[in-house]
PDB file of C-alpha atoms in Angstrom:
ATOM      1  CA  MET K   9    -151.367  41.556 -10.265  1.00  0.00           C
ATOM      2  CA  GLU K  10    -148.102  40.393 -11.809  1.00  0.00           C
ATOM      3  CA  LEU K  11    -146.174  37.334 -10.690  1.00  0.00           C
ATOM      4  CA  GLU K  12    -142.495  37.650  -9.843  1.00  0.00           C
ATOM      5  CA  SER K  13    -142.104  34.041 -10.973  1.00  0.00           C
ATOM      6  CA  ASP K  14    -144.218  31.904 -13.280  1.00  0.00           C
ATOM      7  CA  LYS K  15    -143.245  28.803 -11.302  1.00  0.00           C
ATOM      8  CA  LEU K  16    -145.683  27.898  -8.543  1.00  0.00           C
ATOM      9  CA  ALA K  17    -142.885  25.964  -6.826  1.00  0.00           C
ATOM     10  CA  ASP K  18    -141.185  29.274  -6.070  1.00  0.00           C
ATOM     11  CA  TYR K  19    -144.231  30.206  -3.987  1.00  0.00           C
ATOM     12  CA  LEU K  20    -143.857  27.005  -1.965  1.00  0.00           C
ATOM     13  CA  GLN K  21    -140.167  27.298  -1.119  1.00  0.00           C
ATOM     14  CA  ASP K  22    -138.886  27.312   2.424  1.00  0.00           C
ATOM     15  CA  LEU K  23    -136.974  30.345   3.667  1.00  0.00           C
ATOM     16  CA  PRO K  24    -135.255  31.240   6.960  1.00  0.00           C
ATOM     17  CA  GLU K  25    -138.171  33.551   7.809  1.00  0.00           C
ATOM     18  CA  ILE K  26    -140.814  30.930   7.066  1.00  0.00           C
ATOM     19  CA  CYS K  27    -139.481  27.829   8.890  1.00  0.00           C
ATOM     20  CA  LEU K  28    -141.543  25.149   7.131  1.00  0.00           C
ATOM     21  CA  ASN K  29    -139.876  22.287   8.972  1.00  0.00           C
ATOM     22  CA  GLU K  30    -140.196  23.675  12.472  1.00  0.00           C
ATOM     23  CA  PRO K  31    -142.540  21.477  14.550  1.00  0.00           C
ATOM     24  CA  ALA K  32    -144.668  24.417  15.688  1.00  0.00           C
ATOM     25  CA  ILE K  33    -145.399  25.444  12.096  1.00  0.00           C
ATOM     26  CA  LYS K  34    -145.890  21.877  10.892  1.00  0.00           C
ATOM     27  CA  ASN K  35    -148.288  21.055  13.711  1.00  0.00           C
ATOM     28  CA  LEU K  36    -150.380  24.220  13.480  1.00  0.00           C
ATOM     29  CA  SER K  37    -150.578  24.024   9.696  1.00  0.00           C
ATOM     30  CA  GLN K  38    -151.786  20.451   9.909  1.00  0.00           C
ATOM     31  CA  LYS K  39    -154.322  21.343  12.584  1.00  0.00           C
ATOM     32  CA  LEU K  40    -155.735  24.238  10.566  1.00  0.00           C
ATOM     33  CA  SER K  41    -155.987  22.261   7.349  1.00  0.00           C
ATOM     34  CA  SER K  42    -157.350  19.034   8.818  1.00  0.00           C
ATOM     35  CA  ASN K  43    -161.048  18.212   8.482  1.00  0.00           C
ATOM     36  CA  THR K  44    -161.602  21.011   5.997  1.00  0.00           C
ATOM     37  CA  GLU K  45    -163.773  20.578   2.930  1.00  0.00           C
ATOM     38  CA  ASN K  46    -161.302  22.030   0.441  1.00  0.00           C
ATOM     39  CA  GLU K  47    -158.316  24.301  -0.047  1.00  0.00           C
ATOM     40  CA  ILE K  48    -160.440  27.418   0.310  1.00  0.00           C
ATOM     41  CA  ALA K  49    -161.574  26.359   3.771  1.00  0.00           C
ATOM     42  CA  SER K  50    -157.946  25.657   4.728  1.00  0.00           C
ATOM     43  CA  ILE K  51    -156.864  29.092   3.533  1.00  0.00           C
ATOM     44  CA  GLN K  52    -159.698  30.753   5.421  1.00  0.00           C
ATOM     45  CA  ARG K  53    -158.806  29.021   8.675  1.00  0.00           C
ATOM     46  CA  ALA K  54    -155.143  29.965   8.408  1.00  0.00           C
ATOM     47  CA  PHE K  55    -155.993  33.556   7.491  1.00  0.00           C
ATOM     48  CA  TYR K  56    -158.420  34.014  10.363  1.00  0.00           C
ATOM     49  CA  TYR K  57    -155.956  32.442  12.789  1.00  0.00           C
ATOM     50  CA  VAL K  58    -153.173  34.874  11.911  1.00  0.00           C
ATOM     51  CA  ARG K  59    -155.544  37.836  11.663  1.00  0.00           C
ATOM     52  CA  ASP K  60    -157.349  37.197  14.940  1.00  0.00           C
ATOM     53  CA  LYS K  61    -155.089  35.114  17.183  1.00  0.00           C
ATOM     54  CA  ILE K  62    -151.860  37.001  16.555  1.00  0.00           C
ATOM     55  CA  ASP K  63    -151.874  40.620  17.706  1.00  0.00           C
ATOM     56  CA  HIS K  64    -150.333  43.449  15.746  1.00  0.00           C
ATOM     57  CA  SER K  65    -147.469  44.730  17.902  1.00  0.00           C
ATOM     58  CA  TRP K  66    -148.476  48.366  17.574  1.00  0.00           C
ATOM     59  CA  ASP K  67    -152.075  47.686  18.545  1.00  0.00           C
ATOM     60  CA  ILE K  68    -151.056  46.152  21.862  1.00  0.00           C
ATOM     61  CA  GLN K  69    -147.954  48.347  22.276  1.00  0.00           C
ATOM     62  CA  ALA K  70    -145.631  45.329  22.471  1.00  0.00           C
ATOM     63  CA  THR K  71    -141.916  46.107  22.337  1.00  0.00           C
ATOM     64  CA  ARG K  72    -140.583  42.696  21.300  1.00  0.00           C
ATOM     65  CA  VAL K  73    -139.517  42.503  17.662  1.00  0.00           C
ATOM     66  CA  THR K  74    -140.512  39.251  15.956  1.00  0.00           C
ATOM     67  CA  LYS K  75    -139.431  38.195  12.488  1.00  0.00           C
ATOM     68  CA  THR K  76    -139.765  34.491  11.730  1.00  0.00           C
ATOM     69  CA  SER K  77    -142.995  32.541  11.661  1.00  0.00           C
ATOM     70  CA  VAL K  78    -141.906  30.652  14.772  1.00  0.00           C
ATOM     71  CA  GLU K  79    -141.087  33.825  16.700  1.00  0.00           C
ATOM     72  CA  VAL K  80    -144.468  35.295  15.826  1.00  0.00           C
ATOM     73  CA  LEU K  81    -146.260  32.140  16.886  1.00  0.00           C
ATOM     74  CA  GLU K  82    -144.357  31.906  20.172  1.00  0.00           C
ATOM     75  CA  SER K  83    -144.837  35.563  21.119  1.00  0.00           C
ATOM     76  CA  GLY K  84    -148.370  35.929  19.819  1.00  0.00           C
ATOM     77  CA  ASN K  85    -147.638  39.223  18.106  1.00  0.00           C
ATOM     78  CA  GLY K  86    -145.753  40.899  15.286  1.00  0.00           C
ATOM     79  CA  ILE K  87    -146.058  43.747  12.831  1.00  0.00           C
ATOM     80  CA  CYS K  88    -147.422  43.109   9.336  1.00  0.00           C
ATOM     81  CA  TYR K  89    -144.044  41.948   7.971  1.00  0.00           C
ATOM     82  CA  ALA K  90    -143.802  39.233  10.586  1.00  0.00           C
ATOM     83  CA  LYS K  91    -147.462  38.220  10.438  1.00  0.00           C
ATOM     84  CA  ALA K  92    -147.117  37.803   6.663  1.00  0.00           C
ATOM     85  CA  ASN K  93    -144.248  35.385   7.329  1.00  0.00           C
ATOM     86  CA  LEU K  94    -146.447  33.318   9.621  1.00  0.00           C
ATOM     87  CA  LEU K  95    -149.344  33.119   7.183  1.00  0.00           C
ATOM     88  CA  THR K  96    -146.912  32.186   4.418  1.00  0.00           C
ATOM     89  CA  GLY K  97    -145.450  29.435   6.568  1.00  0.00           C
ATOM     90  CA  LEU K  98    -148.805  27.957   7.530  1.00  0.00           C
ATOM     91  CA  LEU K  99    -150.111  27.930   3.964  1.00  0.00           C
ATOM     92  CA  ARG K 100    -146.950  26.804   2.209  1.00  0.00           C
ATOM     93  CA  ARG K 101    -146.643  23.982   4.715  1.00  0.00           C
ATOM     94  CA  ALA K 102    -150.124  22.889   3.612  1.00  0.00           C
ATOM     95  CA  GLY K 103    -148.974  22.926  -0.024  1.00  0.00           C
ATOM     96  CA  ILE K 104    -150.739  26.174  -0.926  1.00  0.00           C
ATOM     97  CA  PRO K 105    -148.658  28.614  -3.009  1.00  0.00           C
ATOM     98  CA  THR K 106    -148.363  31.890  -1.122  1.00  0.00           C
ATOM     99  CA  GLY K 107    -146.574  35.128  -1.944  1.00  0.00           C
ATOM    100  CA  TYR K 108    -145.925  38.583  -0.567  1.00  0.00           C
ATOM    101  CA  CYS K 109    -147.534  41.851  -1.647  1.00  0.00           C
ATOM    102  CA  TYR K 110    -146.860  45.412  -0.566  1.00  0.00           C
ATOM    103  CA  GLN K 111    -148.487  48.805  -0.284  1.00  0.00           C
ATOM    104  CA  LYS K 112    -147.044  52.255   0.333  1.00  0.00           C
ATOM    105  CA  LEU K 113    -149.178  53.992   2.943  1.00  0.00           C
ATOM    106  CA  LEU K 114    -149.153  57.096   5.096  1.00  0.00           C
ATOM    107  CA  LEU K 115    -147.701  56.000   8.414  1.00  0.00           C
ATOM    108  CA  PHE K 116    -149.945  58.026  10.690  1.00  0.00           C
ATOM    109  CA  ASP K 117    -151.829  60.897   9.099  1.00  0.00           C
ATOM    110  CA  GLU K 118    -151.870  63.248   6.144  1.00  0.00           C
ATOM    111  CA  VAL K 119    -150.360  66.150   8.097  1.00  0.00           C
ATOM    112  CA  ASP K 120    -147.229  64.198   9.046  1.00  0.00           C
ATOM    113  CA  LYS K 121    -146.688  63.053   5.442  1.00  0.00           C
ATOM    114  CA  ARG K 122    -144.512  60.108   6.414  1.00  0.00           C
ATOM    115  CA  TYR K 123    -144.874  56.850   4.567  1.00  0.00           C
ATOM    116  CA  CYS K 124    -144.274  53.201   5.317  1.00  0.00           C
ATOM    117  CA  ILE K 125    -144.331  49.911   3.453  1.00  0.00           C
ATOM    118  CA  HIS K 126    -147.156  47.601   4.478  1.00  0.00           C
ATOM    119  CA  ALA K 127    -146.997  43.842   3.855  1.00  0.00           C
ATOM    120  CA  LEU K 128    -149.805  41.450   3.022  1.00  0.00           C
ATOM    121  CA  ASN K 129    -150.118  38.116   1.245  1.00  0.00           C
ATOM    122  CA  ALA K 130    -151.401  36.670  -2.012  1.00  0.00           C
ATOM    123  CA  VAL K 131    -152.608  33.074  -2.175  1.00  0.00           C
ATOM    124  CA  TYR K 132    -153.140  30.832  -5.196  1.00  0.00           C
ATOM    125  CA  ILE K 133    -156.532  29.153  -5.364  1.00  0.00           C
ATOM    126  CA  LYS K 134    -155.953  26.050  -7.461  1.00  0.00           C
ATOM    127  CA  SER K 135    -159.635  25.284  -8.007  1.00  0.00           C
ATOM    128  CA  GLN K 136    -160.149  28.782  -9.415  1.00  0.00           C
ATOM    129  CA  ASP K 137    -156.739  29.111 -11.090  1.00  0.00           C
ATOM    130  CA  ALA K 138    -156.539  32.544  -9.510  1.00  0.00           C
ATOM    131  CA  TRP K 139    -154.573  34.537  -6.957  1.00  0.00           C
ATOM    132  CA  ILE K 140    -156.298  36.539  -4.232  1.00  0.00           C
ATOM    133  CA  ARG K 141    -154.780  39.019  -1.808  1.00  0.00           C
ATOM    134  CA  LEU K 142    -155.336  38.641   1.925  1.00  0.00           C
ATOM    135  CA  ASP K 143    -154.311  41.002   4.717  1.00  0.00           C
ATOM    136  CA  ALA K 144    -153.871  39.342   8.113  1.00  0.00           C
ATOM    137  CA  ARG K 145    -152.623  42.544   9.783  1.00  0.00           C
ATOM    138  CA  GLY K 146    -155.394  42.360  12.365  1.00  0.00           C
ATOM    139  CA  ASN K 147    -158.642  44.286  12.579  1.00  0.00           C
ATOM    140  CA  LYS K 148    -159.464  47.189  14.865  1.00  0.00           C
ATOM    141  CA  THR K 149    -161.612  50.302  14.671  1.00  0.00           C
ATOM    142  CA  GLY K 150    -161.345  51.559  11.119  1.00  0.00           C
ATOM    143  CA  ILE K 151    -159.709  48.385   9.778  1.00  0.00           C
ATOM    144  CA  ASP K 152    -161.840  45.494   8.613  1.00  0.00           C
ATOM    145  CA  ALA K 153    -159.923  43.009   6.443  1.00  0.00           C
ATOM    146  CA  GLN K 154    -161.914  39.948   5.408  1.00  0.00           C
ATOM    147  CA  PHE K 155    -161.484  36.785   3.379  1.00  0.00           C
ATOM    148  CA  SER K 156    -163.077  37.324  -0.016  1.00  0.00           C
ATOM    149  CA  MET K 157    -163.009  35.331  -3.220  1.00  0.00           C
ATOM    150  CA  ASN K 158    -164.591  38.143  -5.203  1.00  0.00           C
ATOM    151  CA  LYS K 159    -164.055  41.785  -4.343  1.00  0.00           C
ATOM    152  CA  GLU K 160    -160.944  42.428  -2.258  1.00  0.00           C
ATOM    153  CA  HIS K 161    -161.616  43.379   1.346  1.00  0.00           C
ATOM    154  CA  LEU K 162    -158.176  44.465   2.556  1.00  0.00           C
ATOM    155  CA  ALA K 163    -157.106  46.399   5.623  1.00  0.00           C
ATOM    156  CA  PHE K 164    -156.124  49.439   3.556  1.00  0.00           C
ATOM    157  CA  ASN K 165    -157.120  50.955   0.227  1.00  0.00           C
ATOM    158  CA  PRO K 166    -154.252  53.197  -0.935  1.00  0.00           C
ATOM    159  CA  ASP K 167    -155.225  56.740  -1.874  1.00  0.00           C
ATOM    160  CA  THR K 168    -153.039  57.809  -4.789  1.00  0.00           C
ATOM    161  CA  ARG K 169    -153.985  61.459  -4.185  1.00  0.00           C
ATOM    162  CA  LEU K 170    -152.032  61.222  -0.932  1.00  0.00           C
ATOM    163  CA  GLY K 171    -149.033  59.493  -2.487  1.00  0.00           C
ATOM    164  CA  GLU K 172    -150.123  56.012  -1.447  1.00  0.00           C
ATOM    165  CA  ARG K 173    -149.951  53.085  -3.841  1.00  0.00           C
ATOM    166  CA  ASP K 174    -150.220  49.354  -4.419  1.00  0.00           C
ATOM    167  CA  TYR K 175    -147.178  47.476  -5.658  1.00  0.00           C
ATOM    168  CA  ASN K 176    -148.778  45.183  -8.209  1.00  0.00           C
ATOM    169  CA  VAL K 177    -146.359  42.258  -7.919  1.00  0.00           C
ATOM    170  CA  ILE K 178    -146.727  38.997  -6.027  1.00  0.00           C
ATOM    171  CA  TYR K 179    -143.243  38.268  -4.698  1.00  0.00           C
ATOM    172  CA  THR K 180    -141.822  34.863  -3.825  1.00  0.00           C
ATOM    173  CA  LYS K 181    -139.828  36.166  -0.849  1.00  0.00           C
ATOM    174  CA  PRO K 182    -140.256  38.872   1.769  1.00  0.00           C
ATOM    175  CA  ASN K 183    -138.727  42.187   0.757  1.00  0.00           C
ATOM    176  CA  ARG K 184    -135.179  42.535   2.023  1.00  0.00           C
ATOM    177  CA  LYS K 185    -135.750  46.030   3.451  1.00  0.00           C
ATOM    178  CA  THR K 186    -138.643  44.790   5.568  1.00  0.00           C
ATOM    179  CA  MET K 187    -136.614  41.901   6.957  1.00  0.00           C
ATOM    180  CA  GLN K 188    -133.573  44.061   7.575  1.00  0.00           C
ATOM    181  CA  VAL K 189    -135.474  46.482   9.766  1.00  0.00           C
ATOM    182  CA  LEU K 190    -136.714  43.557  11.871  1.00  0.00           C
ATOM    183  CA  GLU K 191    -133.174  42.208  12.167  1.00  0.00           C
ATOM    184  CA  GLU K 192    -131.676  45.522  13.203  1.00  0.00           C
ATOM    185  CA  SER K 193    -134.325  46.682  15.686  1.00  0.00           C
ATOM    186  CA  ASN K 194    -134.729  45.759  19.343  1.00  0.00           C
ATOM    187  CA  ASP K 195    -137.809  47.818  20.194  1.00  0.00           C
ATOM    188  CA  ALA K 196    -140.882  47.266  18.046  1.00  0.00           C
ATOM    189  CA  LEU K 197    -142.532  50.559  19.003  1.00  0.00           C
ATOM    190  CA  ALA K 198    -139.481  52.694  18.226  1.00  0.00           C
ATOM    191  CA  MET K 199    -139.009  50.747  15.013  1.00  0.00           C
ATOM    192  CA  TYR K 200    -142.618  51.339  13.977  1.00  0.00           C
ATOM    193  CA  VAL K 201    -142.367  55.086  14.531  1.00  0.00           C
ATOM    194  CA  ASN K 202    -138.886  55.712  13.186  1.00  0.00           C
ATOM    195  CA  ALA K 203    -137.469  52.921  11.049  1.00  0.00           C
ATOM    196  CA  LEU K 204    -140.009  51.349   8.680  1.00  0.00           C
ATOM    197  CA  PRO K 205    -138.945  51.553   5.020  1.00  0.00           C
ATOM    198  CA  GLU K 206    -140.863  54.118   2.972  1.00  0.00           C
ATOM    199  CA  SER K 207    -140.540  52.401  -0.409  1.00  0.00           C
ATOM    200  CA  LEU K 208    -139.498  49.067  -1.883  1.00  0.00           C
TER     201      LEU K 208
END
């Protein structure tokens, strides 16, 4: 993976989508990182919270569009773009550098041949001087993302034969196209079917 910036501070910055100073984010971040043995335990707790406690909008057929970390936390759901904002907020608030990663995936199936951009996170492990990717999209039948310090265990493994791919950059900010679609949509289900960007 390549870094968009060689400055770790850029992966700790606050952004309108992340809301580091909002009480809800501050309080939950502190709760998740308190009484943990080390940074890895803190990262695990935040990852599992976003993966398991926040539903993916499509999975539960929720129509509300959420964008910021606070909106996701309040509603309890969001698509991958929004859930990545929440995980970023919780970890950056705890002082853990966190970035954004993307994949190009088939939206539904090979026959339809429509693509979408999928968002996940990368987190810097100070004790290991290494970045790892984590996907808090949310598990369901056929999707089993896990926390792993060794071999990646992501929600999706792009198949290049089908035109899928990994974007091998860890970005400091969420991609503008992904945030724009959240801003401009008022129905999450219609957005998911018709409006997700197909490339960065």
